[in-house]
Structure formats: C-alpha cells, structure tokens
GROMACS .gro file of C-alpha atoms in nm:
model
  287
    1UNK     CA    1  -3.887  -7.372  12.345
    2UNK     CA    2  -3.538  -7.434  12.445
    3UNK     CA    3  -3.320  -7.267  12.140
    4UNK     CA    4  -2.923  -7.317  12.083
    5UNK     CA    5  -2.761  -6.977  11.924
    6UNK     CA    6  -2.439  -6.970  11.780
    7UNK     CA    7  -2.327  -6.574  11.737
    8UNK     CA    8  -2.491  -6.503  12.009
    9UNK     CA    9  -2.298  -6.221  12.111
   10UNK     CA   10  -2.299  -6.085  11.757
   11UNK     CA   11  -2.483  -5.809  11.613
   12UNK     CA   12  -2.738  -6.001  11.465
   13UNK     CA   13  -2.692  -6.317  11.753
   14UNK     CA   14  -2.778  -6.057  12.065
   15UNK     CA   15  -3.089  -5.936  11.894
   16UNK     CA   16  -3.210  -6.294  11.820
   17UNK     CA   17  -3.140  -6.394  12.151
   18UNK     CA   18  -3.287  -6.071  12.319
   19UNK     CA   19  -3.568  -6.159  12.080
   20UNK     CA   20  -3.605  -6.492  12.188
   21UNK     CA   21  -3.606  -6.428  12.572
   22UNK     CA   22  -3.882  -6.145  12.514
   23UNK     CA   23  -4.099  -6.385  12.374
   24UNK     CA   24  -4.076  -6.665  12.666
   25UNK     CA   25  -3.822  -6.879  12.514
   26UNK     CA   26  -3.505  -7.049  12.702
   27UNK     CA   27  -3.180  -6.976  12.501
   28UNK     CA   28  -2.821  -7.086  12.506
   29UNK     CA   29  -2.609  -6.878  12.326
   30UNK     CA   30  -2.246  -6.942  12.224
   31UNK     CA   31  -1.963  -6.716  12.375
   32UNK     CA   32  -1.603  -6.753  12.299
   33UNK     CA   33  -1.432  -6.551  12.567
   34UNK     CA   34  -1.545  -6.427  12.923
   35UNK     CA   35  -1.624  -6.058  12.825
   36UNK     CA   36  -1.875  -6.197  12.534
   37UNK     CA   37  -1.963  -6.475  12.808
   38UNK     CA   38  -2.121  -6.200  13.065
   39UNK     CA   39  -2.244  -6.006  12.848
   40UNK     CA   40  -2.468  -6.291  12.737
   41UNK     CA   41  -2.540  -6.376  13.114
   42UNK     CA   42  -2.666  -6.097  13.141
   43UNK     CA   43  -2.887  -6.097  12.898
   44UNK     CA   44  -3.094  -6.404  13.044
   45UNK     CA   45  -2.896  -6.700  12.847
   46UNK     CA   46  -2.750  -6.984  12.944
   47UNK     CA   47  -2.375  -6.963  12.843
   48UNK     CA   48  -2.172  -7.229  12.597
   49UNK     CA   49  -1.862  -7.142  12.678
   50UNK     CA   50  -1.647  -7.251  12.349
   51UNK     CA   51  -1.550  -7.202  11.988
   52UNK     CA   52  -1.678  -7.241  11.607
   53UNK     CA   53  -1.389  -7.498  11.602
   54UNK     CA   54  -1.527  -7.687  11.926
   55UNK     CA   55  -1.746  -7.927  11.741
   56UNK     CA   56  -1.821  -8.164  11.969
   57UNK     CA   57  -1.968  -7.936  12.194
   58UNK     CA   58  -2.165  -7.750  11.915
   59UNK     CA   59  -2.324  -8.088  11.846
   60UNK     CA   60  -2.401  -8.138  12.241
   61UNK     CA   61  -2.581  -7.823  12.249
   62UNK     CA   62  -2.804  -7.841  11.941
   63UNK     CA   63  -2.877  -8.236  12.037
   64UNK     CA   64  -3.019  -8.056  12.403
   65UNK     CA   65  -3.229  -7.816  12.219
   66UNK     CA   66  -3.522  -7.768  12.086
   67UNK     CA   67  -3.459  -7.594  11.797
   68UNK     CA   68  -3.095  -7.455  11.673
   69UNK     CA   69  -3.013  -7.080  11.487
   70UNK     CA   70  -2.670  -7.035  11.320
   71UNK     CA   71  -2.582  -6.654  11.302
   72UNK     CA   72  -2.211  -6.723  11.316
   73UNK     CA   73  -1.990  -6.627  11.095
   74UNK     CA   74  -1.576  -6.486  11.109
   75UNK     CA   75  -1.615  -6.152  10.890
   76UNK     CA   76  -1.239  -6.170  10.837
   77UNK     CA   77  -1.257  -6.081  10.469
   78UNK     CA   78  -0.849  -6.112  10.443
   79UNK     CA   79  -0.942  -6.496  10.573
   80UNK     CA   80  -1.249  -6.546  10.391
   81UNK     CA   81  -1.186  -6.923  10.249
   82UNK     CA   82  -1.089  -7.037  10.568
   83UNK     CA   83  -1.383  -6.897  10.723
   84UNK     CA   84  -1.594  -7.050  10.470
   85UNK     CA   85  -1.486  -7.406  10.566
   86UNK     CA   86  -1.529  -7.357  10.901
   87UNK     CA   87  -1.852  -7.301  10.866
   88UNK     CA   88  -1.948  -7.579  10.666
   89UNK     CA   89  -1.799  -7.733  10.939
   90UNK     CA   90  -2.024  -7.638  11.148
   91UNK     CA   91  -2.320  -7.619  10.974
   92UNK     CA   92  -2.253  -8.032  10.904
   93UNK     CA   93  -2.175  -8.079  11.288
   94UNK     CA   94  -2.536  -7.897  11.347
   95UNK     CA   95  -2.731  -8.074  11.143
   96UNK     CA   96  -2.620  -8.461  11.263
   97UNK     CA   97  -2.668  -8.372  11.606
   98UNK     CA   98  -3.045  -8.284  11.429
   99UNK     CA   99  -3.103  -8.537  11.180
  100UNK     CA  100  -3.354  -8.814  11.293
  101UNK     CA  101  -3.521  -8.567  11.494
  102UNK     CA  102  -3.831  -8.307  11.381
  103UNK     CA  103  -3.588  -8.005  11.507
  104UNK     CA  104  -3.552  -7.746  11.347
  105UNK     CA  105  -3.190  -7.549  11.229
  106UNK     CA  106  -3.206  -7.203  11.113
  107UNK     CA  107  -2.871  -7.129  10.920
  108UNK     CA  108  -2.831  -6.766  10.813
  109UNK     CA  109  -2.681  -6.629  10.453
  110UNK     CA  110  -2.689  -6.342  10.251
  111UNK     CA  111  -2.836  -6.198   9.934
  112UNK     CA  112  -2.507  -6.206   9.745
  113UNK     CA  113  -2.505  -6.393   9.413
  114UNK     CA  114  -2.852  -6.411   9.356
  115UNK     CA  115  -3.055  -6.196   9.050
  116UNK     CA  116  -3.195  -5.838   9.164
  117UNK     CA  117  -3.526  -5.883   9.280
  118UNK     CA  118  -3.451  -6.197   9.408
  119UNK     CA  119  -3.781  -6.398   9.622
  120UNK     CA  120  -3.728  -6.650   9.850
  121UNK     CA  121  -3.765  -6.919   9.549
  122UNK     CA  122  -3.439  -6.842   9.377
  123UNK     CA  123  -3.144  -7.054   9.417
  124UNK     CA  124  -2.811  -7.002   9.550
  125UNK     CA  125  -2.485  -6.950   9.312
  126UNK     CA  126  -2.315  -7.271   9.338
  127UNK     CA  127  -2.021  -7.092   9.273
  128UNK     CA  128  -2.072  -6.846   9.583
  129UNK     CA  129  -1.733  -6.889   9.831
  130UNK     CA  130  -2.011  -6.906  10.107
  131UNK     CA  131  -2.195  -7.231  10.116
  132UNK     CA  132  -2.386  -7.158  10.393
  133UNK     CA  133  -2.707  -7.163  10.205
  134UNK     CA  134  -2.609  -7.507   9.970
  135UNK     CA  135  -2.497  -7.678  10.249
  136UNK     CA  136  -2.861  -7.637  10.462
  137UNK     CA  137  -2.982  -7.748  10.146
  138UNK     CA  138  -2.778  -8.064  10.163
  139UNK     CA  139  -2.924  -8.127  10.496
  140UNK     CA  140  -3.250  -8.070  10.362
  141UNK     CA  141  -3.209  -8.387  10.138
  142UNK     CA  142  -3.082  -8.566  10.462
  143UNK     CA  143  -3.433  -8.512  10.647
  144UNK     CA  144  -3.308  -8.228  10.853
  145UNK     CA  145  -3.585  -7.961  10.931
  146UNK     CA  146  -3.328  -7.667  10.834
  147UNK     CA  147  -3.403  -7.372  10.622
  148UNK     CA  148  -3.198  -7.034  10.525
  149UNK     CA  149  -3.233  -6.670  10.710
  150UNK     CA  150  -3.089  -6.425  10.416
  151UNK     CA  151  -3.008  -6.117  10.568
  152UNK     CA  152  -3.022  -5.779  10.353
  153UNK     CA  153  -2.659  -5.681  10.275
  154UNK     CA  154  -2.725  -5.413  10.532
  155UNK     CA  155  -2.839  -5.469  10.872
  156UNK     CA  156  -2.813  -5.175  11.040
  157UNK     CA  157  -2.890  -4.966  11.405
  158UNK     CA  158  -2.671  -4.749  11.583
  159UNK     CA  159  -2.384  -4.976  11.691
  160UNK     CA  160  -2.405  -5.131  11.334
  161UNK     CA  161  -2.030  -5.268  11.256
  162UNK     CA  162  -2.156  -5.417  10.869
  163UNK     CA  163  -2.115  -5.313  10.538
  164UNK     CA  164  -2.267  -4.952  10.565
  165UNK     CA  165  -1.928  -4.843  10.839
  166UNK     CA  166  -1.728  -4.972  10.547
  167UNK     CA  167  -1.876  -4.733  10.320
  168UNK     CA  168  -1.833  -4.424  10.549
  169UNK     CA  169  -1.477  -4.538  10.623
  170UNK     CA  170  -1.391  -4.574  10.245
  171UNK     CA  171  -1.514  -4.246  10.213
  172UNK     CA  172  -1.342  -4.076  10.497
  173UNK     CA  173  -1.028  -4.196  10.363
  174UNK     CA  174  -1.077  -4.116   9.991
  175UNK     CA  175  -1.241  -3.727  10.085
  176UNK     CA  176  -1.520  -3.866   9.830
  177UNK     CA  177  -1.864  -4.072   9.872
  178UNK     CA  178  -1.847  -4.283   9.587
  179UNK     CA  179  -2.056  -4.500   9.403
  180UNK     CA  180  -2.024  -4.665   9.053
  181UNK     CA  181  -2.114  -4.615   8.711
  182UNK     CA  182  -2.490  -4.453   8.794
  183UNK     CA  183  -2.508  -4.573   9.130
  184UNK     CA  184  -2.830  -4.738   9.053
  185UNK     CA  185  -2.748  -5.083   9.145
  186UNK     CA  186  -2.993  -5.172   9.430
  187UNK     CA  187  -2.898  -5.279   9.780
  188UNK     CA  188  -3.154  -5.398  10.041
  189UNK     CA  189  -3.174  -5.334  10.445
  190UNK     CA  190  -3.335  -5.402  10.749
  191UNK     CA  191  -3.315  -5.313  11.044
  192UNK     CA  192  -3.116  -5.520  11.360
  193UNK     CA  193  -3.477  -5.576  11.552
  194UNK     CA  194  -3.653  -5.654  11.271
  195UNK     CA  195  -3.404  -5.918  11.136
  196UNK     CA  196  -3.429  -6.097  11.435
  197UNK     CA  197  -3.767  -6.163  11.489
  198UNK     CA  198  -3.825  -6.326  11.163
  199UNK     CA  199  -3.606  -6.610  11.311
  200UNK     CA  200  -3.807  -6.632  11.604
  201UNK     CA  201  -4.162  -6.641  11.380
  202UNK     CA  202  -4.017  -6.906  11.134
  203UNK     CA  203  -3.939  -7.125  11.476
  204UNK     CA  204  -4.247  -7.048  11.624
  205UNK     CA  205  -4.452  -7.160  11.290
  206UNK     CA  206  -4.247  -7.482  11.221
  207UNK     CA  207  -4.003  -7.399  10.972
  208UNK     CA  208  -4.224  -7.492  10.662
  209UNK     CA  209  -3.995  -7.342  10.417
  210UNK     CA  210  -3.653  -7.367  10.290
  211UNK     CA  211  -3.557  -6.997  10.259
  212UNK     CA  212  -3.751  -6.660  10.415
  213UNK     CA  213  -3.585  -6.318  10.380
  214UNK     CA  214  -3.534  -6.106  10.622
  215UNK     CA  215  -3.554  -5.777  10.401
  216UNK     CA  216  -3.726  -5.416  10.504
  217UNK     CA  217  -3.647  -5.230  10.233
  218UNK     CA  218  -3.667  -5.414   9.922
  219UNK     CA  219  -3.432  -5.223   9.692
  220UNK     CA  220  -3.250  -4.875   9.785
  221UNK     CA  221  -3.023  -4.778   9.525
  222UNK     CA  222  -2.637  -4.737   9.636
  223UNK     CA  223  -2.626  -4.372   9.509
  224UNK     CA  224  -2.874  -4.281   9.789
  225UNK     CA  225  -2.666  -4.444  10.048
  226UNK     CA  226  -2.375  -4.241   9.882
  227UNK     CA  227  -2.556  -3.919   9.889
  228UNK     CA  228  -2.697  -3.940  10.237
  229UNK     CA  229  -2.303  -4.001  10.377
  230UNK     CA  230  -2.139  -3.733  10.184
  231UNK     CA  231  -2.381  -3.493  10.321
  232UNK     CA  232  -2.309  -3.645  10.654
  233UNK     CA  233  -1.923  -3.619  10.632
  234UNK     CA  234  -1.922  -3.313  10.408
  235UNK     CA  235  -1.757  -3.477  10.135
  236UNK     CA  236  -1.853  -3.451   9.768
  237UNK     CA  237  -2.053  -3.802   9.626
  238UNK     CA  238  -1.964  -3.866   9.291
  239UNK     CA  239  -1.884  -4.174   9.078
  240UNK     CA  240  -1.563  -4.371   9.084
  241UNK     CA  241  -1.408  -4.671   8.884
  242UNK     CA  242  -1.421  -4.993   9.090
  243UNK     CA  243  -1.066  -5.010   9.129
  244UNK     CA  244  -1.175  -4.687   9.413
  245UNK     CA  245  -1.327  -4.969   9.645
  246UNK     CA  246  -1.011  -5.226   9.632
  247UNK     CA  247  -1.164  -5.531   9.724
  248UNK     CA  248  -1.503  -5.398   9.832
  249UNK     CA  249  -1.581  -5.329   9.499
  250UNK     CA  250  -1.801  -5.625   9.432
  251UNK     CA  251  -2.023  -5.530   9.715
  252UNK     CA  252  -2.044  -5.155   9.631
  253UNK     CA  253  -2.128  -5.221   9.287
  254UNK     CA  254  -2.374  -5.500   9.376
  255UNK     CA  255  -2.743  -5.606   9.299
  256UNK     CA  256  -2.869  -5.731   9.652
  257UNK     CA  257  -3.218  -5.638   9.577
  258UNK     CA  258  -3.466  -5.892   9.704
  259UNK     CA  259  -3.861  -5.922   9.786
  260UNK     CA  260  -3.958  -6.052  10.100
  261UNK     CA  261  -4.356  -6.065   9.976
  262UNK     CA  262  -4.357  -6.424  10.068
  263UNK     CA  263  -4.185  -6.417  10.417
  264UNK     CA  264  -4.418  -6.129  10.538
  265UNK     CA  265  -4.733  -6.324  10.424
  266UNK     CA  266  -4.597  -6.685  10.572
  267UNK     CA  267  -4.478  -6.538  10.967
  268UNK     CA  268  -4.703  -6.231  10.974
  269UNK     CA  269  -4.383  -6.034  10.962
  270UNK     CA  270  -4.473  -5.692  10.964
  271UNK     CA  271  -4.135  -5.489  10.978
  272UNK     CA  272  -4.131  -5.174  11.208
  273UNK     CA  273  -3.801  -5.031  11.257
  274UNK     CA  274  -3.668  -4.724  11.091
  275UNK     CA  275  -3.540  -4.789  10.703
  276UNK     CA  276  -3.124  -4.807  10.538
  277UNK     CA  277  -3.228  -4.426  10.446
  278UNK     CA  278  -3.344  -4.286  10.785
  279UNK     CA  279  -3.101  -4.445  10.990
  280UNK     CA  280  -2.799  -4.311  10.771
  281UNK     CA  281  -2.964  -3.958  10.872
  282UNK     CA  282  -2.882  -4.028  11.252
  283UNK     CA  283  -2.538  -3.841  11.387
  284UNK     CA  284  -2.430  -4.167  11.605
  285UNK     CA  285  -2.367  -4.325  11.270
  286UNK     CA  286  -2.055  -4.116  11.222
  287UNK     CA  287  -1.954  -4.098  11.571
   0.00000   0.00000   0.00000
C-alpha cells in the first residue's frame, strides 16, 4: 500500500518508514528542510517537502494515500501548548482529507495520564494537554478508520534523543542518579524497531481497533533505570524530592506502566529487540 508519514525523519518516523519499505510498501514521508529531505530520499521515500503548519498539503498527501501514520510531534517542552494545538491541527486536517473513505489514520500518543497497568481499553485523561489520543477519537465518531499508537514513555536504541538522555543529563548535572520517594513507580519501553512495526501490522490487518500499544517491557521500575545510569556515569543513585527534576518531575515520578497482552495477540506482534534495562548497559548511551 501507498502510506503518507508525517515525522518521517524522526526517531520513531525513520523506523516506521524503514519498516514500511522492508515490507514492500510505497511511502511518502514528510521533511521540513533539505538535510531531513535527503536523508529520507535516501531511504526509498517519496519526499513532501513542507511543514506541520502546511495544511493544505498535509491533506493532499493523506487524500493520495492509502493509508496515513502521524508520528509528528514538536518536543519543545518550553512550547508545549502551542505544540499541542498544532497538532490537533493536524490531526483534524488528516482525518477530512480521510473521512468518506475506508482509509485508515494511525495517530500516535503516549502512556501519560492513564492508571498503571493500563490495557489498550482504558481511556484517555480528558484533562491531558495532549489531545492527540481524544481527538482520533473524535474522528472515530465521524466514520474515520483512525486508531491510537501509544508509545512506552521510553523508546529507546543507540541514537535515542527521548526521555531516558534526559535522565542521564539531569544526572550529569546534579553528580546524583535520582529517583523519587522508593523509585518504584513503573515506567514502560520498547525498543525503536519494535515500535515501528506494530504500525505497519495494525495497517496491514485493517485497523480493527481504536488503541494498540506499542510496549516491550510492560513495567520497569524507575529506580532500575536510576541504578543502571549511576553505575554508568559513576555517580551515586539515591532518592531526591521532586523539586530535583524541575519540570521533569512529573515524568520521573510517573506510572507509565501498561500491558500490551491484547496488541501482541491482535497483530502477532512478537517484540524482539533488546529491553529499557539492557540497552542502558550499552557505552554509546553515554557517549
């Protein structure tokens, strides 16, 4: 099938579309400058050559496709309400160019907000700043095929520019690993290859259900992650009020435990990479 990516050139984008092309499928991927743009050439997609904010030319892509994945998203915490709109934005712009049709949009969120242990039945927090998830499931009521990736708050791989870097910056800069309280708050992972070919399997089996979950490991507690770093840096890990993380602190001292039971059963997804633990172990990590 012929598949529109947006983030294409992003760290979880590239691996869908490298995905994608592996498997036989024609992509065009979105690239907002000329280095991103080559890069993707080179990969084996056909180049969009534009912006989130280009919306007319979003809409012309996904109407020419088959089927449509949204990985986008502007990680610019300091400009996060802004970047929340503009994705609504485009999420809306998406799903018209869709709506009529029996094409299908894949629109990716996380795992924030949700209870620990969360399955692919839960809802979303209304209240979340990030509607990515409540807005597919607007479209949803509209007829639009369109259901929600969540991605584990940590996808990782060498190269990984996420949450996890954050941690081990934080950490270089403080001379401490830190977690809080216990450190037994639960995050979840998976790694970048993995993630991206349960995008390509919910395509490939018709998008039948509203969420799937692209979790590995279902619930790794954040004192591990701690640990693993300190050892890595040399640096003591020990606990820390949240006021230690500044604004990270909701993330550090979060549940993003989920189950992905039901997504493995549904696509056959049978995760293979190595897990949150074993990658932290790896020296290119702290390079």
């Amino acid at each position: 099938m012929h598949v529109f990516v947006t983030g294409a050139t992003g760290w979880v984008g590239s691996a869908v579309v490298q995905d994608l092309i592996g498997a036989g499928h024609q992509v065009t991927g979105l690239a907002r400058n000329d280095e991103k743009a080559a890069r993707l050439a080179a990969s084996g997609a056909t180049v969009l050559r534009a912006t989130l904010d280009d919306l007319g030319a979003l809409k012309n892509a996904a109407s020419e496709a088959d089927a449509v994945i949204h990985t986008a998203f502007n990680h610019d915490f300091s400009k996060f309400p802004e970047s929340a709109a503009q994705d609504q934005r485009v999420i809306e712009a998406l799903g018209s160019a869709l709506e009529g049709s029996e094409r299908p949009l894949l629109v990716t969120s996380g795992l924030s907000g949700l209870p620990a242990g969360a399955t692919e039945a839960d809802l979303p927090d209304p209240a979340s700043p990030r509607r990515s998830e409540v807005d597919a499931r607007a479209l949803k009521e509209r007829g639009v095929r369109v259901a929600t990736v969540r991605l584990a708050p940590s996808v990782h791989g060498i190269g990984d520019h996420g949450f996890i870097p954050i941690v081990i910056r934080l950490a270089r800069e403080k001379g401490v690993s830190a977690y809080i309280g216990d450190g037994q708050n639960k995050w979840s992972g998976v790694y970048r290859l993995d993630a991206a070919k349960v995008y390509r399997l919910a395509l490939e089996q018709g998008v039948t259900e509203a969420v799937y979950h692209a979790v590995a490991d279902e619930a790794v507690p954040f004192r591990d992650i701690a640990s693993i770093i300190g050892r890595r840096l040399g640096l003591p890990a020990e606990p820390r009020e949240r006021e230690h993380f500044g604004w990270f602190a909701t993330m550090a001292g979060g549940n993003m435990a989920a189950s992905s039971v039901r997504t493995r059963a549904l696509l056959s997804w049978n995760p293979t990479g190595p897990s949150l633990l074993a990658d932290l172990e790896q020296p290119a990590y702290y390079a």
